[in-house]
PDB file of C-alpha atoms in Angstrom:
ATOM      1  CA  MET A   1     -24.317  73.097   4.101  1.00 76.00           C
ATOM      2  CA  ALA A   2     -27.881  74.288   4.739  1.00 87.00           C
ATOM      3  CA  TYR A   3     -26.499  77.609   5.999  1.00 89.00           C
ATOM      4  CA  PHE A   4     -24.641  78.282   2.769  1.00 88.00           C
ATOM      5  CA  ALA A   5     -27.571  77.063   0.684  1.00 89.00           C
ATOM      6  CA  LEU A   6     -29.781  79.628   2.418  1.00 91.00           C
ATOM      7  CA  LEU A   7     -27.186  82.365   1.894  1.00 90.00           C
ATOM      8  CA  ASP A   8     -26.663  81.380  -1.747  1.00 90.00           C
ATOM      9  CA  SER A   9     -30.393  81.665  -2.398  1.00 92.00           C
ATOM     10  CA  ARG A  10     -30.050  85.468  -2.090  1.00 91.00           C
ATOM     11  CA  VAL A  11     -33.669  85.586  -0.963  1.00 95.00           C
ATOM     12  CA  PRO A  12     -33.726  88.124   1.897  1.00 95.00           C
ATOM     13  CA  GLY A  13     -36.069  86.043   4.071  1.00 95.00           C
ATOM     14  CA  LEU A  14     -33.940  82.906   3.686  1.00 95.00           C
ATOM     15  CA  VAL A  15     -30.719  84.815   4.344  1.00 95.00           C
ATOM     16  CA  LEU A  16     -32.299  86.235   7.501  1.00 95.00           C
ATOM     17  CA  LEU A  17     -33.376  82.724   8.531  1.00 95.00           C
ATOM     18  CA  ALA A  18     -29.782  81.483   8.127  1.00 93.00           C
ATOM     19  CA  ILE A  19     -28.464  84.373  10.216  1.00 94.00           C
ATOM     20  CA  VAL A  20     -31.063  83.831  12.954  1.00 94.00           C
ATOM     21  CA  LEU A  21     -30.582  80.045  13.155  1.00 93.00           C
ATOM     22  CA  ALA A  22     -26.766  80.029  12.981  1.00 91.00           C
ATOM     23  CA  PRO A  23     -26.255  81.084  16.630  1.00 92.00           C
ATOM     24  CA  VAL A  24     -28.503  78.240  17.802  1.00 92.00           C
ATOM     25  CA  VAL A  25     -26.240  75.628  16.215  1.00 86.00           C
ATOM     26  CA  HIS A  26     -23.160  77.480  17.455  1.00 87.00           C
ATOM     27  CA  ASP A  27     -24.441  77.609  21.033  1.00 90.00           C
ATOM     28  CA  ILE A  28     -25.296  73.906  21.072  1.00 90.00           C
ATOM     29  CA  GLN A  29     -21.603  73.100  20.669  1.00 85.00           C
ATOM     30  CA  TYR A  30     -20.237  76.110  22.535  1.00 86.00           C
ATOM     31  CA  GLY A  31     -22.111  75.409  25.788  1.00 85.00           C
ATOM     32  CA  PRO A  32     -20.429  72.110  26.703  1.00 88.00           C
ATOM     33  CA  GLN A  33     -17.066  73.246  25.315  1.00 87.00           C
ATOM     34  CA  ALA A  34     -15.976  74.863  28.598  1.00 84.00           C
ATOM     35  CA  ALA A  35     -16.487  71.629  30.541  1.00 85.00           C
ATOM     36  CA  LEU A  36     -14.748  69.561  27.863  1.00 87.00           C
ATOM     37  CA  ILE A  37     -11.698  71.820  27.851  1.00 87.00           C
ATOM     38  CA  ALA A  38     -11.518  72.121  31.649  1.00 84.00           C
ATOM     39  CA  GLU A  39     -11.774  68.367  32.184  1.00 86.00           C
ATOM     40  CA  ALA A  40      -8.883  67.744  29.815  1.00 87.00           C
ATOM     41  CA  PHE A  41      -6.380  69.119  32.349  1.00 87.00           C
ATOM     42  CA  PRO A  42      -5.511  68.276  35.960  1.00 86.00           C
ATOM     43  CA  PRO A  43      -6.296  70.996  38.538  1.00 88.00           C
ATOM     44  CA  ARG A  44      -2.699  72.216  38.850  1.00 89.00           C
ATOM     45  CA  VAL A  45      -2.530  73.311  35.198  1.00 90.00           C
ATOM     46  CA  ARG A  46      -6.227  73.505  34.312  1.00 90.00           C
ATOM     47  CA  TYR A  47      -6.490  77.279  33.946  1.00 90.00           C
ATOM     48  CA  SER A  48      -3.230  77.624  32.004  1.00 93.00           C
ATOM     49  CA  GLY A  49      -3.878  74.577  29.819  1.00 91.00           C
ATOM     50  CA  ALA A  50      -7.421  75.569  28.967  1.00 90.00           C
ATOM     51  CA  SER A  51      -6.453  79.159  28.276  1.00 92.00           C
ATOM     52  CA  LEU A  52      -3.427  78.284  26.189  1.00 92.00           C
ATOM     53  CA  GLY A  53      -5.287  75.651  24.181  1.00 87.00           C
ATOM     54  CA  TYR A  54      -8.296  77.888  23.604  1.00 85.00           C
ATOM     55  CA  HIS A  55      -6.247  80.877  22.490  1.00 90.00           C
ATOM     56  CA  LEU A  56      -3.804  78.937  20.339  1.00 92.00           C
ATOM     57  CA  ALA A  57      -6.767  77.364  18.565  1.00 88.00           C
ATOM     58  CA  SER A  58      -8.201  80.789  17.812  1.00 89.00           C
ATOM     59  CA  ILE A  59      -4.863  81.873  16.324  1.00 92.00           C
ATOM     60  CA  THR A  60      -4.219  78.743  14.266  1.00 90.00           C
ATOM     61  CA  ALA A  61      -7.768  77.867  13.200  1.00 88.00           C
ATOM     62  CA  GLY A  62     -10.102  80.792  13.854  1.00 88.00           C
ATOM     63  CA  GLY A  63      -7.858  83.583  12.613  1.00 92.00           C
ATOM     64  CA  PRO A  64      -7.079  82.274   9.140  1.00 94.00           C
ATOM     65  CA  ALA A  65     -10.565  80.810   8.567  1.00 95.00           C
ATOM     66  CA  PRO A  66     -12.089  83.917   6.909  1.00 95.00           C
ATOM     67  CA  ILE A  67      -9.020  84.320   4.700  1.00 96.00           C
ATOM     68  CA  ILE A  68      -9.166  80.654   3.683  1.00 96.00           C
ATOM     69  CA  ALA A  69     -12.919  80.909   3.049  1.00 95.00           C
ATOM     70  CA  ALA A  70     -12.462  84.013   0.873  1.00 97.00           C
ATOM     71  CA  TYR A  71      -9.680  82.281  -1.066  1.00 97.00           C
ATOM     72  CA  LEU A  72     -11.784  79.146  -1.606  1.00 97.00           C
ATOM     73  CA  LEU A  73     -14.765  81.182  -2.770  1.00 95.00           C
ATOM     74  CA  GLY A  74     -12.541  83.141  -5.154  1.00 97.00           C
ATOM     75  CA  GLN A  75     -10.913  80.023  -6.577  1.00 97.00           C
ATOM     76  CA  PHE A  76     -13.956  77.767  -6.912  1.00 97.00           C
ATOM     77  CA  ARG A  77     -16.778  80.343  -7.227  1.00 94.00           C
ATOM     78  CA  THR A  78     -19.045  78.232  -5.016  1.00 92.00           C
ATOM     79  CA  SER A  79     -19.718  78.074  -1.311  1.00 91.00           C
ATOM     80  CA  LEU A  80     -19.424  74.276  -1.514  1.00 93.00           C
ATOM     81  CA  ALA A  81     -15.647  74.709  -1.293  1.00 95.00           C
ATOM     82  CA  ILE A  82     -16.133  76.505   2.034  1.00 94.00           C
ATOM     83  CA  VAL A  83     -18.472  73.735   3.151  1.00 93.00           C
ATOM     84  CA  ALA A  84     -15.765  71.173   2.340  1.00 95.00           C
ATOM     85  CA  TYR A  85     -13.240  73.200   4.371  1.00 96.00           C
ATOM     86  CA  ILE A  86     -15.639  73.347   7.327  1.00 93.00           C
ATOM     87  CA  VAL A  87     -16.293  69.596   7.082  1.00 94.00           C
ATOM     88  CA  VAL A  88     -12.545  68.892   7.154  1.00 95.00           C
ATOM     89  CA  CYS A  89     -12.168  71.162  10.213  1.00 93.00           C
ATOM     90  CA  ALA A  90     -15.130  69.435  11.881  1.00 91.00           C
ATOM     91  CA  LEU A  91     -13.619  65.994  11.232  1.00 96.00           C
ATOM     92  CA  ILE A  92     -10.329  67.111  12.772  1.00 93.00           C
ATOM     93  CA  SER A  93     -12.258  68.420  15.793  1.00 90.00           C
ATOM     94  CA  LEU A  94     -14.228  65.192  16.158  1.00 93.00           C
ATOM     95  CA  TRP A  95     -11.056  63.124  15.961  1.00 96.00           C
ATOM     96  CA  SER A  96      -9.380  65.368  18.547  1.00 91.00           C
ATOM     97  CA  ALA A  97     -12.319  64.997  20.929  1.00 89.00           C
ATOM     98  CA  ALA A  98     -12.393  61.238  20.371  1.00 93.00           C
ATOM     99  CA  VAL A  99      -8.748  60.774  21.379  1.00 93.00           C
ATOM    100  CA  LEU A 100      -9.128  62.748  24.611  1.00 89.00           C
ATOM    101  CA  PRO A 101      -8.926  60.487  27.651  1.00 85.00           C
ATOM    102  CA  ASP A 102     -12.246  59.375  29.132  1.00 83.00           C
ATOM    103  CA  ARG A 103     -12.481  61.159  32.471  1.00 81.00           C
ATOM    104  CA  ARG A 104     -16.082  60.300  33.351  1.00 78.00           C
ATOM    105  CA  HIS A 105     -15.076  58.153  36.301  1.00 80.00           C
ATOM    106  CA  VAL A 106     -12.212  60.331  37.528  1.00 77.00           C
ATOM    107  CA  ASP A 107     -12.523  62.964  40.233  1.00 81.00           C
ATOM    108  CA  ILE A 108     -11.300  65.997  38.291  1.00 79.00           C
ATOM    109  CA  ASP A 109     -10.680  67.935  41.518  1.00 82.00           C
ATOM    110  CA  LEU A 110      -7.712  65.704  42.419  1.00 78.00           C
ATOM    111  CA  GLU A 111      -4.204  65.693  41.025  1.00 79.00           C
ATOM    112  CA  VAL A 112      -2.943  62.573  39.240  1.00 69.00           C
ATOM    113  CA  GLY A 113      -1.769  60.063  41.852  1.00 67.00           C
ATOM    114  CA  GLU A 114      -3.617  61.778  44.719  1.00 68.00           C
ATOM    115  CA  THR A 115      -5.954  59.512  46.690  1.00 63.00           C
ATOM    116  CA  VAL A 116      -9.207  60.022  48.519  1.00 62.00           C
ATOM    117  CA  GLY A 117     -10.088  57.147  50.787  1.00 60.00           C
ATOM    118  CA  ARG A 118      -9.355  54.011  48.794  1.00 53.00           C
ATOM    119  CA  ARG A 119      -9.712  55.644  45.360  1.00 56.00           C
ATOM    120  CA  ALA A 120      -6.576  56.652  43.545  1.00 53.00           C
ATOM    121  CA  VAL A 121      -6.707  59.042  40.652  1.00 53.00           C
ATOM    122  CA  ALA A 122      -5.408  57.260  37.594  1.00 55.00           C
ATOM    123  CA  ARG A 123      -3.831  58.892  34.601  1.00 56.00           C
ATOM    124  CA  ALA A 124      -6.623  59.484  32.168  1.00 51.00           C
TER     125      ALA A 124
END
């Protein structure tokens, strides 16, 4: 919301500040994303699963986002409609991350059912 407030101000310095600070927020979430996606799949299908999930998300969510944002701005004449859309997308993302299995205590280098010593890899 702060980003759009800065853009809506139409003050060149504030618009520049929004543009400069936006990548910082983006990178904070983008950095751990690779580990999160990779850990969601067992080694046998990790590359395919991560790639397929990542690219399907860009088609279904990333691709239409600018079109949806332009439509919302045209319909409601305020960037708050875009903020609401982003909040809904963020809530869906948070829910999706929350329902992922907890794999903190699982050796992600082993296939499901494979054992090392006395430890068996459980389905996460």
